[in-house]
CSV table of C-alpha atoms (C1' of nucleotides) in Angstrom, one decimal:
chain,number,residue,atom,x,y,z
Q,1,MET,CA,-5.3,9.1,-23.7
Q,2,GLY,CA,-6.6,9.4,-20.1
Q,3,LYS,CA,-4.8,10.4,-17.3
Q,4,ASP,CA,-1.8,9.3,-15.5
Q,5,LEU,CA,-3.3,6.6,-13.5
Q,6,SER,CA,-0.1,4.9,-12.8
Q,7,PHE,CA,-0.2,5.0,-9.0
Q,8,LYS,CA,-3.1,6.7,-7.7
Q,9,ASP,CA,-5.1,4.0,-9.0
Q,10,LYS,CA,-3.0,0.8,-8.2
Q,11,LYS,CA,-4.6,-1.3,-5.5
Q,12,VAL,CA,-1.6,-2.0,-3.1
Q,13,ILE,CA,-2.9,-0.5,0.3
Q,14,THR,CA,-3.7,-3.2,3.3
Q,15,ILE,CA,-6.9,-1.8,5.4
Q,16,GLY,CA,-5.1,-1.2,8.0
Q,17,ILE,CA,-3.2,1.6,6.5
Q,18,VAL,CA,-6.7,2.9,4.8
Q,19,ARG,CA,-8.2,2.9,8.4
Q,20,GLU,CA,-5.1,5.1,9.5
Q,21,LEU,CA,-5.3,7.7,6.5
Q,22,THR,CA,-8.9,7.7,6.5
Q,23,GLY,CA,-9.4,7.7,10.4
Q,24,LEU,CA,-12.4,5.3,9.7
Q,25,SER,CA,-13.1,2.0,11.3
Q,26,GLU,CA,-12.2,-1.3,9.1
Q,27,ARG,CA,-16.2,-2.5,9.9
Q,28,GLN,CA,-17.0,0.9,8.1
Q,29,ILE,CA,-14.7,0.2,5.0
Q,30,ARG,CA,-15.6,-3.2,4.7
Q,31,TYR,CA,-19.3,-2.2,4.9
Q,32,TYR,CA,-19.2,0.4,2.5
Q,33,GLU,CA,-17.6,-2.0,0.1
Q,34,GLU,CA,-20.6,-3.9,0.8
Q,35,ARG,CA,-22.5,-1.5,-0.6
Q,36,LYS,CA,-20.7,-1.0,-3.6
Q,37,LEU,CA,-19.5,2.4,-2.7
Q,38,ILE,CA,-15.8,1.1,-3.1
Q,39,PHE,CA,-14.2,-1.7,-5.0
Q,40,PRO,CA,-11.0,-2.9,-3.6
Q,41,GLU,CA,-9.1,-5.6,-5.1
Q,42,ARG,CA,-8.0,-8.9,-3.4
Q,43,SER,CA,-4.8,-10.6,-2.6
Q,44,ALA,CA,-4.2,-14.0,-3.3
Q,45,GLY,CA,-5.3,-15.2,0.4
Q,46,GLY,CA,-8.2,-12.6,0.4
Q,47,SER,CA,-7.0,-9.5,1.7
Q,48,ARG,CA,-8.8,-6.4,0.4
Q,49,LYS,CA,-6.2,-4.2,-1.5
Q,50,PHE,CA,-7.0,-0.3,-2.1
Q,51,SER,CA,-5.6,2.3,-4.2
Q,52,PHE,CA,-5.0,6.3,-3.2
Q,53,SER,CA,-8.1,7.0,-5.1
Q,54,ASP,CA,-10.0,4.6,-3.1
Q,55,ILE,CA,-8.7,6.6,-0.2
Q,56,GLU,CA,-10.1,9.5,-1.4
Q,57,LEU,CA,-13.1,8.6,-2.3
Q,58,LEU,CA,-13.9,7.2,1.2
Q,59,MET,CA,-13.1,10.7,2.6
Q,60,GLU,CA,-15.9,11.8,0.2
Q,61,ILE,CA,-18.4,9.1,1.4
Q,62,ALA,CA,-17.5,9.6,5.0
Q,63,ASN,CA,-18.5,13.2,4.6
Q,64,LYS,CA,-21.8,12.4,3.1
Q,65,ILE,CA,-22.3,9.8,5.8
Q,66,GLU,CA,-22.0,12.4,8.2
Q,67,ASP,CA,-24.2,14.7,6.5
Q,68,GLY,CA,-27.2,12.1,6.6
Q,69,ILE,CA,-27.0,11.0,3.0
Q,70,GLN,CA,-27.7,7.0,2.9
Q,71,THR,CA,-25.2,4.8,1.2
Q,72,HIS,CA,-28.0,3.8,-1.4
Q,73,GLU,CA,-27.9,7.7,-2.2
Q,74,ILE,CA,-24.8,8.2,-2.8
Q,75,ARG,CA,-24.0,5.1,-4.9
Q,76,LYS,CA,-26.8,7.0,-7.2
Q,77,GLU,CA,-24.7,10.1,-7.2
Q,78,MET,CA,-21.6,8.1,-7.9
Q,79,GLN,CA,-23.4,6.5,-10.9
Q,80,ARG,CA,-24.9,9.7,-12.2
Q,81,GLU,CA,-21.2,11.4,-12.3
Q,82,GLN,CA,-19.8,8.1,-14.0
Q,83,LYS,CA,-22.5,8.4,-16.8
Q,84,LYS,CA,-21.4,11.8,-17.2
Q,85,GLN,CA,-18.0,11.1,-17.5
Q,86,ASN,CA,-18.7,8.5,-19.6
Q,87,GLN,CA,-20.6,10.7,-22.0
Q,88,GLU,CA,-17.8,13.1,-22.1
Q,89,GLU,CA,-14.9,10.4,-22.9
Q,90,VAL,CA,-17.5,9.4,-26.0
Q,91,ARG,CA,-18.0,12.8,-27.2
Q,92,ARG,CA,-14.1,13.4,-27.1
Q,93,LYS,CA,-13.4,10.0,-29.0
Q,94,MET,CA,-16.2,10.6,-31.7
Q,95,ILE,CA,-14.6,14.0,-32.5
Q,96,GLN,CA,-11.1,12.6,-32.6
Q,97,GLY,CA,-12.3,10.2,-34.7
Q,98,GLN,CA,-13.5,12.5,-37.3
Q,99,LEU,CA,-10.4,14.5,-37.2
Q,100,ASN,CA,-8.7,11.5,-38.0
Q,101,ALA,CA,-11.1,10.5,-40.8
Q,102,GLN,CA,-10.6,13.8,-42.4
Q,103,PHE,CA,-7.1,14.5,-41.8
Q,104,GLY,CA,-5.3,11.1,-42.0
Q,105,ILE,CA,-3.3,10.5,-39.2
Q,106,ARG,CA,-2.8,6.8,-40.1
Q,107,LYS,CA,-1.3,4.1,-37.6
Q,108,GLN,CA,1.4,2.3,-39.3
W,1,MET,CA,9.1,23.9,-3.2
W,2,GLY,CA,10.1,20.5,-4.2
W,3,LYS,CA,8.1,18.1,-6.3
W,4,ASP,CA,4.6,16.6,-5.7
W,5,LEU,CA,5.7,13.8,-3.6
W,6,SER,CA,2.1,13.2,-2.3
W,7,PHE,CA,1.8,9.6,-3.1
W,8,LYS,CA,4.9,8.5,-4.6
W,9,ASP,CA,6.7,8.9,-1.4
W,10,LYS,CA,3.8,7.7,1.0
W,11,LYS,CA,5.1,4.7,3.0
W,12,VAL,CA,1.7,2.5,2.6
W,13,ILE,CA,2.7,-0.5,0.9
W,14,THR,CA,3.3,-4.2,2.8
W,15,ILE,CA,6.3,-6.1,1.7
W,16,GLY,CA,4.1,-8.9,-0.1
W,17,ILE,CA,2.7,-6.6,-2.4
W,18,VAL,CA,6.1,-5.3,-2.8
W,19,ARG,CA,7.3,-8.9,-3.3
W,20,GLU,CA,4.7,-9.3,-6.0
W,21,LEU,CA,5.3,-5.6,-7.8
W,22,THR,CA,9.1,-6.3,-7.7
W,23,GLY,CA,9.5,-10.0,-8.3
W,24,LEU,CA,12.0,-10.1,-5.3
W,25,SER,CA,11.8,-12.3,-2.7
W,26,GLU,CA,11.1,-11.0,1.0
W,27,ARG,CA,14.5,-12.0,2.0
W,28,GLN,CA,16.1,-9.8,-0.7
W,29,ILE,CA,13.9,-7.1,0.4
W,30,ARG,CA,14.7,-7.3,4.0
W,31,TYR,CA,18.5,-7.6,3.3
W,32,TYR,CA,18.4,-4.4,1.3
W,33,GLU,CA,17.2,-2.7,4.0
W,34,GLU,CA,19.7,-4.5,6.5
W,35,ARG,CA,22.2,-3.0,3.8
W,36,LYS,CA,20.7,0.7,4.4
W,37,LEU,CA,19.5,0.6,0.6
W,38,ILE,CA,16.0,1.2,1.6
W,39,PHE,CA,14.2,2.7,4.5
W,40,PRO,CA,10.7,1.5,4.9
W,41,GLU,CA,8.8,2.8,7.7
W,42,ARG,CA,6.8,0.6,10.3
W,43,SER,CA,3.3,0.1,11.5
W,44,ALA,CA,2.6,0.0,15.1
W,45,GLY,CA,2.9,-3.7,15.1
W,46,GLY,CA,6.2,-3.5,13.4
W,47,SER,CA,5.5,-4.3,9.9
W,48,ARG,CA,7.3,-2.5,7.2
W,49,LYS,CA,5.1,-0.1,5.1
W,50,PHE,CA,7.2,1.2,1.4
W,51,SER,CA,6.6,3.8,-1.0
W,52,PHE,CA,6.5,3.4,-4.8
W,53,SER,CA,9.6,5.0,-4.8
W,54,ASP,CA,11.0,2.2,-2.7
W,55,ILE,CA,9.8,-0.1,-5.4
W,56,GLU,CA,11.3,1.8,-8.1
W,57,LEU,CA,14.8,1.8,-6.2
W,58,LEU,CA,14.3,-1.8,-5.6
W,59,MET,CA,14.1,-2.1,-9.1
W,60,GLU,CA,17.2,-0.5,-9.8
W,61,ILE,CA,19.1,-2.1,-7.0
W,62,ALA,CA,17.7,-5.7,-8.2
W,63,ASN,CA,19.6,-4.6,-11.9
W,64,LYS,CA,22.5,-3.6,-10.1
W,65,ILE,CA,22.9,-6.6,-8.0
W,66,GLU,CA,22.3,-8.8,-11.2
W,67,ASP,CA,25.3,-7.0,-12.7
W,68,GLY,CA,27.4,-7.9,-10.0
W,69,ILE,CA,27.7,-4.8,-8.0
W,70,GLN,CA,27.9,-5.1,-4.4
W,71,THR,CA,25.5,-3.8,-2.0
W,72,HIS,CA,28.3,-1.5,-0.3
W,73,GLU,CA,28.9,-0.2,-3.9
W,74,ILE,CA,25.5,0.2,-4.3
W,75,ARG,CA,25.0,2.5,-1.1
W,76,LYS,CA,28.1,4.7,-2.1
W,77,GLU,CA,26.8,5.3,-5.6
W,78,MET,CA,23.7,6.5,-3.9
W,79,GLN,CA,25.4,8.5,-1.8
W,80,ARG,CA,27.1,10.5,-4.5
W,81,GLU,CA,23.9,10.8,-6.4
W,82,GLN,CA,22.2,12.3,-2.8
W,83,LYS,CA,25.0,14.7,-2.3
W,84,LYS,CA,24.9,16.0,-6.1
W,85,GLN,CA,21.3,16.5,-5.5
W,86,ASN,CA,21.3,18.3,-2.2
W,87,GLN,CA,24.2,21.0,-3.6
W,88,GLU,CA,21.4,21.3,-6.7
W,89,GLU,CA,19.0,22.2,-3.8
W,90,VAL,CA,21.2,24.4,-2.1
W,91,ARG,CA,22.2,26.6,-5.4
W,92,ARG,CA,18.8,26.8,-6.1
W,93,LYS,CA,17.5,28.1,-2.8
W,94,MET,CA,20.7,30.7,-2.7
W,95,ILE,CA,19.4,32.2,-5.7
W,96,GLN,CA,16.0,32.4,-4.8
W,97,GLY,CA,17.1,34.0,-1.8
W,98,GLN,CA,19.4,36.9,-3.7
W,99,LEU,CA,16.0,37.4,-5.5
W,100,ASN,CA,13.6,37.8,-2.9
W,101,ALA,CA,16.3,40.3,-1.4
W,102,GLN,CA,16.5,42.3,-4.6
W,103,PHE,CA,13.3,42.2,-5.8
W,104,GLY,CA,11.9,41.9,-2.4
W,105,ILE,CA,8.9,39.3,-2.8
W,106,ARG,CA,7.7,39.8,0.8
W,107,LYS,CA,5.4,37.3,2.7
W,108,GLN,CA,2.4,38.7,4.2
L,1,DC,C1',28.4,-11.8,-0.3
L,2,DG,C1',23.4,-12.8,-1.3
L,3,DT,C1',19.9,-15.6,-0.9
L,4,DG,C1',17.1,-19.8,0.8
L,5,DT,C1',14.3,-21.8,4.5
L,6,DA,C1',12.5,-24.0,8.5
L,7,DA,C1',11.1,-22.3,13.1
L,8,DG,C1',8.1,-19.9,16.5
L,9,DG,C1',5.5,-16.3,17.4
L,10,DA,C1',2.9,-11.9,17.1
L,11,DA,C1',0.5,-9.2,14.0
L,12,DT,C1',-3.2,-8.7,10.5
L,13,DT,C1',-7.2,-9.9,7.9
L,14,DC,C1',-11.3,-12.5,6.7
L,15,DT,C1',-16.3,-13.7,7.7
L,16,DG,C1',-20.8,-14.2,9.5
L,17,DA,C1',-23.3,-13.2,13.6
L,18,DC,C1',-25.4,-10.6,17.5
L,19,DA,C1',-26.4,-6.3,19.6
L,20,DC,C1',-28.6,-1.5,19.1
L,21,DG,C1',-31.8,1.6,17.1
O,1,DC,C1',-29.6,1.6,8.1
O,2,DG,C1',-25.0,2.0,9.8
O,3,DT,C1',-21.7,0.6,13.3
O,4,DG,C1',-19.5,-1.6,17.4
O,5,DT,C1',-17.9,-6.0,19.1
O,6,DA,C1',-16.3,-10.9,20.5
O,7,DA,C1',-15.3,-15.4,18.1
O,8,DG,C1',-12.4,-18.1,15.3
O,9,DG,C1',-9.7,-19.2,11.7
O,10,DA,C1',-6.4,-18.1,8.0
O,11,DA,C1',-2.9,-15.3,6.1
O,12,DT,C1',0.9,-11.9,6.4
O,13,DT,C1',4.9,-10.5,8.6
O,14,DC,C1',8.7,-10.7,12.0
O,15,DT,C1',13.3,-11.8,13.9
O,16,DG,C1',17.5,-14.8,14.7
O,17,DA,C1',19.6,-18.8,12.9
O,18,DC,C1',21.5,-22.1,10.1
O,19,DA,C1',23.0,-23.3,5.1
O,20,DC,C1',25.9,-22.9,0.9
O,21,DG,C1',29.3,-20.7,-1.2
DNA sequence: CGTGTAAGGAATTCTGACACG
DNA sequence: CGTGTAAGGAATTCTGACACG
C-alpha cells in the first residue's frame, strides 16, 4: 500500500537548510506557505519543519513563478493533480476490494 | 555505481530534531561525536547537521551503550565493519574491471 | 566513562509591518 | 502580486566547565 515515504516525507528540515538547498529566500519560502502551496510542520517552539518532498515541490514552484504563473494558479494546478491521484487511489482500492471478495484473502 | 544515497545520507537535520527522533539528549549526541562515532557536518554558523543515516546509527549506538559496551569498543566494531565493506567494494571493482577489459564496454 | 546541568554568547527563526510596483 | 528589509523578541545551538561516579 502506497510508496515508501519513510524519509522523503518526513518533516525534519529547518528553513535555513531549505534556503541553501533551494536557493530561495526565507521570505519566498514563507510566502509560498502563506499561499498554501507548501505545508511545513512546526516544532514545539514554532520553527518550521520541511521534508525533502517539500524541497522538491519548492523547486517546481519556483520554476512556475519564474514563468510568470501566479501562486493562485499554481495552487489550482496542484489541486487538480491531487484530485487525479486520489481518483487513481480509489480505483485501485475498489479493484482490490473486488478481488478480495471473489478470491477471499482473509485477514486473521 | 553505489546505492541511492540521495536522501538518507544528506546532512540536513539539526540536533533538536535528532533529539526528538532518537530520544537521546543533546549531551549524548554531542558526546558520541566527540568520541568519533558520528560525523555531523556544520552550518556556516557552526550548527551540527545530521543525516537520516546518522539517526539510524545513533539508535544502534544507544543500544550498544545500554548493553554496557564502551564508546571505544563501539568505534572499533564500526571500523571493522567499514573495512569489510571496503574490501567488498574493491573486489567488485576489480571484477568489473576485468569484465570491461575482456568484453570491452567502452565509454563514448 | 557517560551524562546532567547552569552559564553566557552567538546563530537561527518568528511575526507583523512598511516599501515598491 | 511577489519580494526585500529593518525590528524586536523568542527559540535553538554552541562551547567549556563542574559534578558524580
